[in-house]
Short mmCIF file of N, CA, C and O in Angstrom, two decimals:
data_model
loop_
_atom_site.label_atom_id
_atom_site.label_comp_id
_atom_site.label_asym_id
_atom_site.label_seq_id
_atom_site.Cartn_x
_atom_site.Cartn_y
_atom_site.Cartn_z
N UNK K 85 211.44 322.50 -10.47
CA UNK K 85 210.17 321.76 -11.29
C UNK K 85 210.61 321.75 -12.67
O UNK K 85 211.32 322.60 -13.36
N UNK K 86 209.77 320.49 -13.44
CA UNK K 86 210.23 319.99 -14.44
C UNK K 86 209.79 320.81 -15.41
O UNK K 86 208.55 321.06 -15.26
N UNK K 87 210.51 320.73 -16.63
CA UNK K 87 209.30 321.46 -17.73
C UNK K 87 208.48 320.77 -18.38
O UNK K 87 208.79 319.65 -18.35
N UNK K 88 207.28 321.29 -18.93
CA UNK K 88 206.49 320.79 -19.22
C UNK K 88 205.63 320.92 -20.97
O UNK K 88 206.67 322.43 -21.52
N UNK K 89 206.02 320.30 -22.13
CA UNK K 89 205.75 320.85 -23.04
C UNK K 89 203.92 320.22 -23.38
O UNK K 89 203.28 319.45 -23.23
N UNK K 90 203.65 320.88 -24.70
CA UNK K 90 202.22 320.70 -25.47
C UNK K 90 202.60 319.75 -26.75
O UNK K 90 203.49 320.49 -27.04
N UNK K 91 202.03 318.91 -26.66
CA UNK K 91 202.29 318.10 -27.86
C UNK K 91 200.76 317.84 -28.62
O UNK K 91 199.80 317.74 -28.22
N UNK K 92 200.91 318.40 -29.94
CA UNK K 92 199.83 318.27 -30.54
C UNK K 92 199.72 317.08 -32.08
O UNK K 92 200.87 317.20 -32.34
N UNK K 93 199.38 316.45 -31.77
CA UNK K 93 198.81 315.25 -32.96
C UNK K 93 197.87 315.33 -33.80
O UNK K 93 196.84 315.16 -33.29
N UNK K 94 198.02 315.69 -35.03
CA UNK K 94 196.19 316.12 -35.45
C UNK K 94 195.65 316.72 -34.60
O UNK K 94 196.24 318.21 -34.64
N UNK K 95 194.39 316.44 -34.53
CA UNK K 95 193.35 317.59 -33.80
C UNK K 95 193.37 317.17 -31.99
O UNK K 95 193.14 317.43 -31.28
N UNK K 96 194.45 316.51 -31.68
CA UNK K 96 194.68 316.48 -30.43
C UNK K 96 195.75 316.99 -29.82
O UNK K 96 196.82 317.29 -30.33
N UNK K 97 195.37 317.16 -28.17
CA UNK K 97 196.70 317.58 -27.82
C UNK K 97 196.89 317.07 -26.25
O UNK K 97 195.80 316.69 -25.86
N UNK K 98 198.59 317.13 -26.03
CA UNK K 98 199.21 315.84 -25.07
C UNK K 98 199.94 317.16 -24.16
O UNK K 98 200.50 318.05 -25.12
N UNK K 99 200.16 316.91 -23.01
CA UNK K 99 200.86 317.49 -22.03
C UNK K 99 201.97 316.74 -21.75
O UNK K 99 201.37 315.50 -21.13
N UNK K 100 203.01 317.05 -21.69
CA UNK K 100 204.19 315.84 -21.24
C UNK K 100 205.14 316.87 -20.20
O UNK K 100 205.45 317.93 -20.33
N UNK K 101 205.59 315.79 -19.01
CA UNK K 101 206.82 316.77 -18.18
C UNK K 101 207.84 315.91 -18.34
O UNK K 101 208.27 314.55 -18.78
N UNK K 102 209.03 316.87 -19.28
CA UNK K 102 209.99 316.12 -19.76
C UNK K 102 211.17 315.95 -17.93
O UNK K 102 210.76 316.61 -16.96
N UNK K 103 211.78 314.76 -18.30
CA UNK K 103 212.89 314.31 -17.14
C UNK K 103 213.68 315.60 -17.13
O UNK K 103 213.92 316.27 -17.69
N UNK K 104 214.24 315.72 -16.11
CA UNK K 104 215.45 316.76 -15.38
C UNK K 104 216.52 316.19 -15.81
O UNK K 104 217.70 315.81 -14.97
N UNK K 105 217.37 316.25 -16.92
CA UNK K 105 218.71 315.56 -17.32
C UNK K 105 218.80 316.28 -18.80
O UNK K 105 218.14 317.56 -19.30
N UNK K 106 220.22 316.34 -19.11
CA UNK K 106 220.75 316.91 -20.17
C UNK K 106 220.59 317.42 -21.30
O UNK K 106 220.07 317.77 -22.34
N UNK K 107 219.55 315.95 -21.69
CA UNK K 107 219.01 315.93 -23.12
C UNK K 107 217.93 316.55 -23.07
O UNK K 107 217.23 317.03 -24.35
N UNK K 108 217.32 316.35 -22.07
CA UNK K 108 215.71 316.91 -21.92
C UNK K 108 215.87 318.08 -22.17
O UNK K 108 215.07 319.13 -22.68
N UNK K 109 216.71 318.90 -21.50
CA UNK K 109 217.08 320.49 -21.51
C UNK K 109 217.45 320.82 -22.99
O UNK K 109 217.09 321.72 -23.48
N UNK K 110 218.21 319.94 -23.55
CA UNK K 110 218.69 320.35 -24.85
C UNK K 110 217.29 320.26 -26.05
O UNK K 110 217.44 321.07 -26.68
N UNK K 111 216.77 319.45 -25.41
CA UNK K 111 215.62 319.42 -26.53
C UNK K 111 214.73 320.52 -26.15
O UNK K 111 214.02 321.06 -26.97
N UNK K 112 214.31 321.31 -24.72
CA UNK K 112 213.65 322.50 -24.66
C UNK K 112 214.36 323.60 -25.29
O UNK K 112 213.61 324.35 -26.21
N UNK K 113 215.53 323.15 -25.54
CA UNK K 113 216.54 324.81 -26.24
C UNK K 113 215.92 324.52 -27.92
O UNK K 113 216.25 325.32 -28.48
N UNK K 114 216.19 323.18 -28.17
CA UNK K 114 215.88 323.00 -29.67
C UNK K 114 214.49 323.58 -30.31
O UNK K 114 214.25 324.31 -30.94
N UNK K 115 213.38 323.45 -29.25
CA UNK K 115 212.32 323.48 -29.31
C UNK K 115 212.12 325.14 -29.29
O UNK K 115 211.50 326.02 -30.34
N UNK K 116 212.81 325.79 -28.06
CA UNK K 116 212.35 327.12 -28.36
C UNK K 116 211.63 328.00 -28.00
O UNK K 116 210.71 327.16 -27.26
N UNK K 117 211.12 328.95 -28.33
CA UNK K 117 209.65 329.81 -28.21
C UNK K 117 208.82 330.04 -29.11
O UNK K 117 207.73 330.44 -28.87
N UNK K 118 209.11 329.21 -29.86
CA UNK K 118 208.22 328.90 -31.33
C UNK K 118 207.47 327.22 -31.32
O UNK K 118 208.34 326.30 -30.94
N UNK K 119 206.72 327.13 -32.12
CA UNK K 119 206.37 325.32 -31.87
C UNK K 119 207.34 324.91 -33.08
O UNK K 119 207.61 325.71 -34.09
N UNK K 120 207.77 323.73 -32.45
CA UNK K 120 208.52 323.20 -33.39
C UNK K 120 207.75 321.74 -33.72
O UNK K 120 207.39 321.00 -32.88
N UNK K 121 207.56 321.62 -35.68
CA UNK K 121 207.26 320.22 -35.79
C UNK K 121 207.98 319.34 -36.38
O UNK K 121 208.83 319.91 -37.18
N UNK K 122 207.46 318.11 -36.27
CA UNK K 122 208.46 317.10 -36.69
C UNK K 122 207.15 316.10 -37.47
O UNK K 122 206.56 316.17 -36.84
N UNK K 123 208.19 315.44 -38.30
CA UNK K 123 207.08 314.61 -39.33
C UNK K 123 207.24 313.27 -38.56
O UNK K 123 208.39 312.81 -38.29
N UNK K 124 206.07 312.65 -38.14
CA UNK K 124 206.15 311.34 -37.71
C UNK K 124 205.71 310.15 -38.19
O UNK K 124 204.71 310.06 -38.65
N UNK K 125 206.30 308.95 -37.73
CA UNK K 125 205.37 307.64 -38.97
C UNK K 125 206.02 306.44 -38.03
O UNK K 125 206.64 306.66 -36.59
N UNK K 126 204.88 305.69 -37.76
CA UNK K 126 204.38 304.56 -37.12
C UNK K 126 205.74 303.22 -37.20
O UNK K 126 206.07 303.22 -38.52
N UNK K 127 206.18 303.04 -36.05
CA UNK K 127 207.28 301.85 -36.31
C UNK K 127 206.84 300.93 -35.28
O UNK K 127 206.38 300.75 -33.86
N UNK K 128 206.78 299.54 -35.66
CA UNK K 128 206.32 298.21 -35.09
C UNK K 128 205.69 298.07 -34.35
O UNK K 128 205.35 297.51 -33.22
N UNK K 129 204.37 299.31 -34.60
CA UNK K 129 203.16 298.95 -33.99
C UNK K 129 203.54 299.61 -32.03
O UNK K 129 202.24 298.66 -31.06
N UNK K 130 204.45 299.88 -31.92
CA UNK K 130 204.17 300.57 -30.61
C UNK K 130 204.98 302.08 -30.31
O UNK K 130 204.49 302.32 -28.98
N UNK K 131 205.25 302.80 -31.67
CA UNK K 131 205.95 304.02 -31.49
C UNK K 131 205.96 305.05 -32.27
O UNK K 131 205.57 304.12 -33.83
N UNK K 132 205.94 306.05 -32.49
CA UNK K 132 206.13 306.72 -33.56
C UNK K 132 207.40 307.94 -33.17
O UNK K 132 207.84 308.19 -32.55
N UNK K 133 207.89 307.24 -34.40
CA UNK K 133 209.45 308.02 -34.68
C UNK K 133 209.27 309.34 -34.98
O UNK K 133 208.72 309.26 -36.27
N UNK K 134 210.20 310.34 -34.94
CA UNK K 134 210.05 311.33 -35.86
C UNK K 134 211.77 311.84 -35.84
O UNK K 134 212.69 311.83 -34.64
N UNK K 135 212.21 312.18 -36.69
CA UNK K 135 213.75 312.65 -36.78
C UNK K 135 213.54 314.15 -36.47
O UNK K 135 212.72 314.92 -36.91
N UNK K 136 214.93 314.34 -35.54
CA UNK K 136 214.95 315.66 -35.04
C UNK K 136 215.47 317.18 -35.91
O UNK K 136 215.24 318.05 -35.67
N UNK K 137 216.14 316.32 -37.21
CA UNK K 137 216.91 317.34 -37.98
C UNK K 137 218.06 317.80 -37.31
O UNK K 137 219.12 318.51 -38.17
N UNK K 138 218.48 317.43 -36.27
CA UNK K 138 219.98 317.60 -35.46
C UNK K 138 220.11 316.83 -34.55
O UNK K 138 219.28 316.05 -33.99
N UNK K 139 221.56 316.73 -34.13
CA UNK K 139 221.52 315.56 -32.92
C UNK K 139 221.94 316.64 -31.60
O UNK K 139 222.05 317.74 -31.55
N UNK K 140 221.18 315.90 -30.80
CA UNK K 140 221.46 316.29 -29.04
C UNK K 140 222.37 315.48 -28.24
O UNK K 140 221.66 313.93 -28.35
N UNK K 141 222.79 315.86 -27.18
CA UNK K 141 223.17 314.77 -26.50
C UNK K 141 222.38 313.85 -25.93
O UNK K 141 221.38 313.94 -25.19
N UNK K 142 223.06 312.58 -26.08
CA UNK K 142 222.29 311.24 -25.31
C UNK K 142 222.73 310.90 -24.39
O UNK K 142 224.11 310.73 -23.96
N UNK K 143 222.08 310.29 -23.27
CA UNK K 143 222.91 309.94 -22.14
C UNK K 143 222.21 308.04 -22.01
O UNK K 143 221.15 308.18 -20.96
N UNK K 144 222.27 307.37 -22.97
CA UNK K 144 221.67 305.73 -22.78
C UNK K 144 221.62 305.34 -21.89
O UNK K 144 223.12 304.98 -21.64
N UNK K 145 220.95 304.48 -21.63
CA UNK K 145 220.79 303.54 -20.62
C UNK K 145 219.65 302.15 -21.00
O UNK K 145 218.50 302.59 -21.74
N UNK K 146 219.61 301.35 -20.60
CA UNK K 146 218.54 300.35 -21.20
C UNK K 146 217.55 300.18 -20.15
O UNK K 146 217.33 300.64 -18.79
N UNK K 147 216.21 300.67 -20.85
CA UNK K 147 215.21 301.03 -20.78
C UNK K 147 213.91 299.94 -20.94
O UNK K 147 214.21 299.75 -21.94
N UNK K 148 213.04 300.18 -20.36
CA UNK K 148 211.54 299.47 -20.66
C UNK K 148 210.62 300.72 -20.79
O UNK K 148 210.49 301.34 -19.79
N UNK K 149 209.92 300.91 -22.01
CA UNK K 149 209.19 301.85 -22.52
C UNK K 149 207.78 301.46 -21.92
O UNK K 149 207.98 300.30 -21.97
N UNK K 150 206.90 302.17 -21.71
CA UNK K 150 205.30 302.16 -21.40
C UNK K 150 204.94 303.22 -22.28
O UNK K 150 205.49 304.24 -22.84
N UNK K 151 203.47 303.02 -22.67
CA UNK K 151 202.87 304.04 -23.27
C UNK K 151 202.78 305.50 -22.45
O UNK K 151 202.78 305.58 -21.28
N UNK K 152 203.30 306.47 -23.16
CA UNK K 152 203.39 307.65 -22.56
C UNK K 152 204.85 308.46 -22.80
O UNK K 152 205.22 309.39 -22.59
N UNK K 153 205.89 307.31 -22.60
CA UNK K 153 206.97 307.79 -22.74
C UNK K 153 207.77 308.54 -23.90
O UNK K 153 206.98 307.95 -25.11
N UNK K 154 208.38 309.14 -23.87
CA UNK K 154 209.01 309.81 -24.71
C UNK K 154 210.60 310.21 -24.53
O UNK K 154 211.54 310.31 -23.50
N UNK K 155 211.28 309.81 -25.74
CA UNK K 155 212.81 308.72 -25.73
C UNK K 155 213.50 309.43 -26.93
O UNK K 155 212.83 310.04 -27.96
N UNK K 156 214.65 309.27 -26.53
CA UNK K 156 215.54 310.26 -27.56
C UNK K 156 216.31 308.91 -28.00
O UNK K 156 216.78 307.87 -27.07
N UNK K 157 216.25 308.55 -29.37
CA UNK K 157 216.99 307.18 -30.08
C UNK K 157 218.00 307.82 -31.18
O UNK K 157 217.74 308.80 -31.66
N UNK K 158 219.27 307.26 -30.71
CA UNK K 158 220.57 307.73 -31.72
C UNK K 158 220.54 309.04 -31.45
O UNK K 158 221.51 309.69 -32.43
N UNK K 159 220.22 309.74 -30.88
CA UNK K 159 220.84 311.33 -30.51
C UNK K 159 219.86 312.28 -31.68
O UNK K 159 220.56 313.72 -31.45
N UNK K 160 219.22 311.76 -32.77
CA UNK K 160 218.43 312.73 -33.24
C UNK K 160 217.09 312.17 -33.76
O UNK K 160 216.86 312.79 -35.16
N UNK K 161 216.51 311.27 -33.27
CA UNK K 161 214.92 311.04 -33.12
C UNK K 161 214.79 310.77 -31.92
O UNK K 161 215.11 310.50 -30.67
N UNK K 162 213.24 311.48 -31.86
CA UNK K 162 212.25 311.46 -30.75
C UNK K 162 211.32 310.19 -31.01
O UNK K 162 210.86 310.42 -32.41
N UNK K 163 211.23 309.58 -29.98
CA UNK K 163 209.92 308.19 -30.02
C UNK K 163 209.03 308.64 -29.17
O UNK K 163 209.45 308.93 -28.08
N UNK K 164 207.61 308.52 -29.78
CA UNK K 164 206.49 309.00 -28.46
C UNK K 164 205.89 307.21 -28.88
O UNK K 164 205.37 307.02 -29.43
N UNK K 165 206.14 306.67 -27.51
CA UNK K 165 205.40 305.18 -27.45
C UNK K 165 203.80 305.32 -26.57
O UNK K 165 203.48 306.17 -26.16
N UNK K 166 203.37 304.61 -27.33
CA UNK K 166 201.89 304.31 -27.35
C UNK K 166 201.86 302.51 -27.47
O UNK K 166 201.03 302.05 -27.12
N UNK K 167 202.98 301.87 -26.94
CA UNK K 167 203.02 300.54 -25.92
C UNK K 167 204.52 300.32 -25.76
O UNK K 167 205.48 301.32 -25.39
N UNK K 168 204.75 298.87 -25.62
CA UNK K 168 205.99 298.76 -24.61
C UNK K 168 207.16 298.44 -25.46
O UNK K 168 207.03 297.85 -26.87
N UNK K 169 208.54 298.37 -25.35
CA UNK K 169 209.61 298.21 -25.86
C UNK K 169 210.81 298.26 -24.85
O UNK K 169 210.81 299.06 -23.87
N UNK K 170 212.06 297.31 -25.34
CA UNK K 170 212.89 297.41 -24.29
C UNK K 170 214.25 297.89 -25.06
O UNK K 170 214.51 297.31 -26.33
N UNK K 171 215.18 298.64 -24.76
CA UNK K 171 216.43 299.10 -25.76
C UNK K 171 217.25 299.82 -24.78
O UNK K 171 216.92 300.51 -23.78
N UNK K 172 218.24 300.37 -25.49
CA UNK K 172 219.24 301.49 -25.10
C UNK K 172 218.83 302.54 -25.44
O UNK K 172 219.13 302.79 -26.85
N UNK K 173 218.02 303.58 -24.61
CA UNK K 173 217.17 305.06 -25.00
C UNK K 173 217.80 306.07 -24.10
O UNK K 173 218.34 305.21 -23.06
N UNK K 174 217.62 307.20 -24.55
CA UNK K 174 217.84 308.30 -23.56
C UNK K 174 216.06 309.05 -23.05
O UNK K 174 215.59 309.15 -24.02
N UNK K 175 216.08 308.54 -21.41
CA UNK K 175 214.26 309.03 -21.26
C UNK K 175 214.71 310.80 -21.54
O UNK K 175 214.98 311.53 -20.57
N UNK K 176 213.43 311.26 -21.93
CA UNK K 176 212.77 312.48 -22.49
C UNK K 176 211.59 313.08 -21.51
O UNK K 176 211.67 314.34 -20.98
N UNK K 177 210.95 312.59 -21.24
CA UNK K 177 209.62 312.54 -20.49
C UNK K 177 208.65 311.64 -20.69
O UNK K 177 208.59 310.68 -21.25
N UNK K 178 207.29 311.95 -20.48
CA UNK K 178 206.25 310.98 -20.09
C UNK K 178 204.96 311.61 -20.16
O UNK K 178 204.81 312.79 -19.59
N UNK K 179 204.37 311.69 -21.05
CA UNK K 179 202.67 312.44 -21.14
C UNK K 179 201.99 312.27 -19.90
O UNK K 179 202.03 311.16 -19.58
N UNK K 180 201.28 312.90 -19.71
CA UNK K 180 200.69 312.95 -18.63
C UNK K 180 198.92 313.02 -18.45
O UNK K 180 198.51 313.52 -19.80
N UNK K 181 198.09 312.26 -17.59
CA UNK K 181 196.94 312.48 -17.76
C UNK K 181 195.84 311.93 -18.50
O UNK K 181 194.68 312.45 -19.02
N UNK K 182 196.41 310.89 -19.25
CA UNK K 182 195.60 310.32 -20.18
C UNK K 182 196.27 308.81 -19.97
O UNK K 182 197.41 308.24 -19.56
N UNK K 183 194.96 307.61 -20.53
CA UNK K 183 195.37 306.73 -20.03
C UNK K 183 196.06 305.88 -21.19
O UNK K 183 196.32 306.80 -22.26
N UNK K 184 196.45 304.55 -21.20
CA UNK K 184 197.10 304.11 -22.31
C UNK K 184 196.12 303.89 -23.10
O UNK K 184 196.95 304.07 -24.45
N UNK K 185 194.86 303.71 -23.62
CA UNK K 185 194.37 303.25 -24.94
C UNK K 185 193.99 304.86 -25.18
O UNK K 185 194.28 304.59 -26.58
N UNK K 186 193.89 306.06 -24.70
CA UNK K 186 193.95 307.38 -24.91
C UNK K 186 195.24 307.26 -25.72
O UNK K 186 195.11 308.23 -27.19
N UNK K 187 196.43 307.16 -25.36
CA UNK K 187 197.65 307.60 -26.16
C UNK K 187 197.70 306.55 -27.19
O UNK K 187 198.41 307.14 -28.10
N UNK K 188 197.52 305.51 -27.20
CA UNK K 188 197.43 304.39 -28.44
C UNK K 188 196.63 305.04 -29.10
O UNK K 188 196.88 305.04 -30.74
N UNK K 189 195.37 305.72 -29.13
CA UNK K 189 194.44 306.05 -30.19
C UNK K 189 195.15 307.09 -30.53
O UNK K 189 195.08 307.62 -32.25
N UNK K 190 195.75 307.97 -30.35
CA UNK K 190 196.44 309.55 -30.48
C UNK K 190 197.56 308.82 -31.38
O UNK K 190 197.81 309.80 -32.66
N UNK K 191 198.43 308.35 -31.18
CA UNK K 191 199.63 308.06 -31.51
C UNK K 191 199.45 307.38 -32.39
O UNK K 191 200.37 307.09 -33.57
N UNK K 192 198.86 306.14 -32.52
CA UNK K 192 199.05 305.30 -33.25
C UNK K 192 198.50 305.35 -35.06
O UNK K 192 198.37 304.14 -35.62
N UNK K 193 197.28 306.94 -34.83
CA UNK K 193 197.14 306.86 -36.19
C UNK K 193 198.08 307.05 -37.29
O UNK K 193 199.21 307.04 -36.92
N UNK K 194 197.61 307.44 -38.48
CA UNK K 194 198.40 307.32 -39.71
C UNK K 194 199.65 308.17 -39.38
O UNK K 194 199.53 308.74 -38.43
N UNK K 195 200.67 308.26 -40.24
CA UNK K 195 201.84 309.15 -40.28
C UNK K 195 201.14 310.62 -40.33
O UNK K 195 200.44 310.73 -40.97
N UNK K 196 202.08 311.15 -39.52
CA UNK K 196 201.33 312.79 -39.23
C UNK K 196 202.44 313.82 -38.91
O UNK K 196 203.38 313.12 -38.19
N UNK K 197 202.41 315.09 -38.89
CA UNK K 197 203.14 315.97 -38.05
C UNK K 197 202.75 316.32 -36.39
O UNK K 197 201.79 315.67 -35.99
N UNK K 198 203.92 316.32 -36.06
CA UNK K 198 203.89 316.39 -34.36
C UNK K 198 204.50 317.58 -34.44
O UNK K 198 205.59 318.61 -34.35
N UNK K 199 203.78 319.02 -33.24
CA UNK K 199 204.05 319.88 -33.06
C UNK K 199 204.82 320.01 -31.22
O UNK K 199 203.48 319.05 -30.95
N UNK K 200 205.70 320.45 -30.99
CA UNK K 200 205.98 320.52 -29.68
C UNK K 200 205.96 322.12 -29.14
O UNK K 200 206.74 322.75 -30.10
N UNK K 201 206.03 322.39 -28.02
CA UNK K 201 205.87 323.62 -27.47
C UNK K 201 205.96 323.73 -26.05
O UNK K 201 205.39 322.90 -25.15
N UNK K 202 207.22 324.34 -25.33
CA UNK K 202 207.57 324.59 -24.49
C UNK K 202 206.18 325.62 -23.64
O UNK K 202 206.12 326.72 -24.47
N UNK K 203 205.67 324.67 -22.23
CA UNK K 203 204.50 325.42 -21.88
C UNK K 203 204.95 326.19 -20.30
O UNK K 203 203.93 326.80 -20.20
N UNK K 204 206.08 325.64 -19.90
CA UNK K 204 206.77 326.54 -18.57
C UNK K 204 208.17 326.17 -18.50
O UNK K 204 208.28 325.43 -18.81
#
């Protein structure tokens, strides 16, 4: 079973299921047992970009993102997508049980803190 994380953006909470890969496991280790908070800013009207403050192993492949995708960029940034993009990224996971419109409404708001917690 893949690991899930709780993602809090402002007053909104989302759940994401992580990929079963080395990079997602490294993210889980980075988050640890305590909430892990990063600062997010919007980029290109399609993603919220956050510096992880450290590097984790990347396994980049060319992918087409969709709303709800969570990717590792350059080994030290986590991006939460609310629209589409194509580039070489490492897929980390995907937000569950929200529509594209709900994801966009939550993530496209102004720059904000994003908190991640491992929930299983």
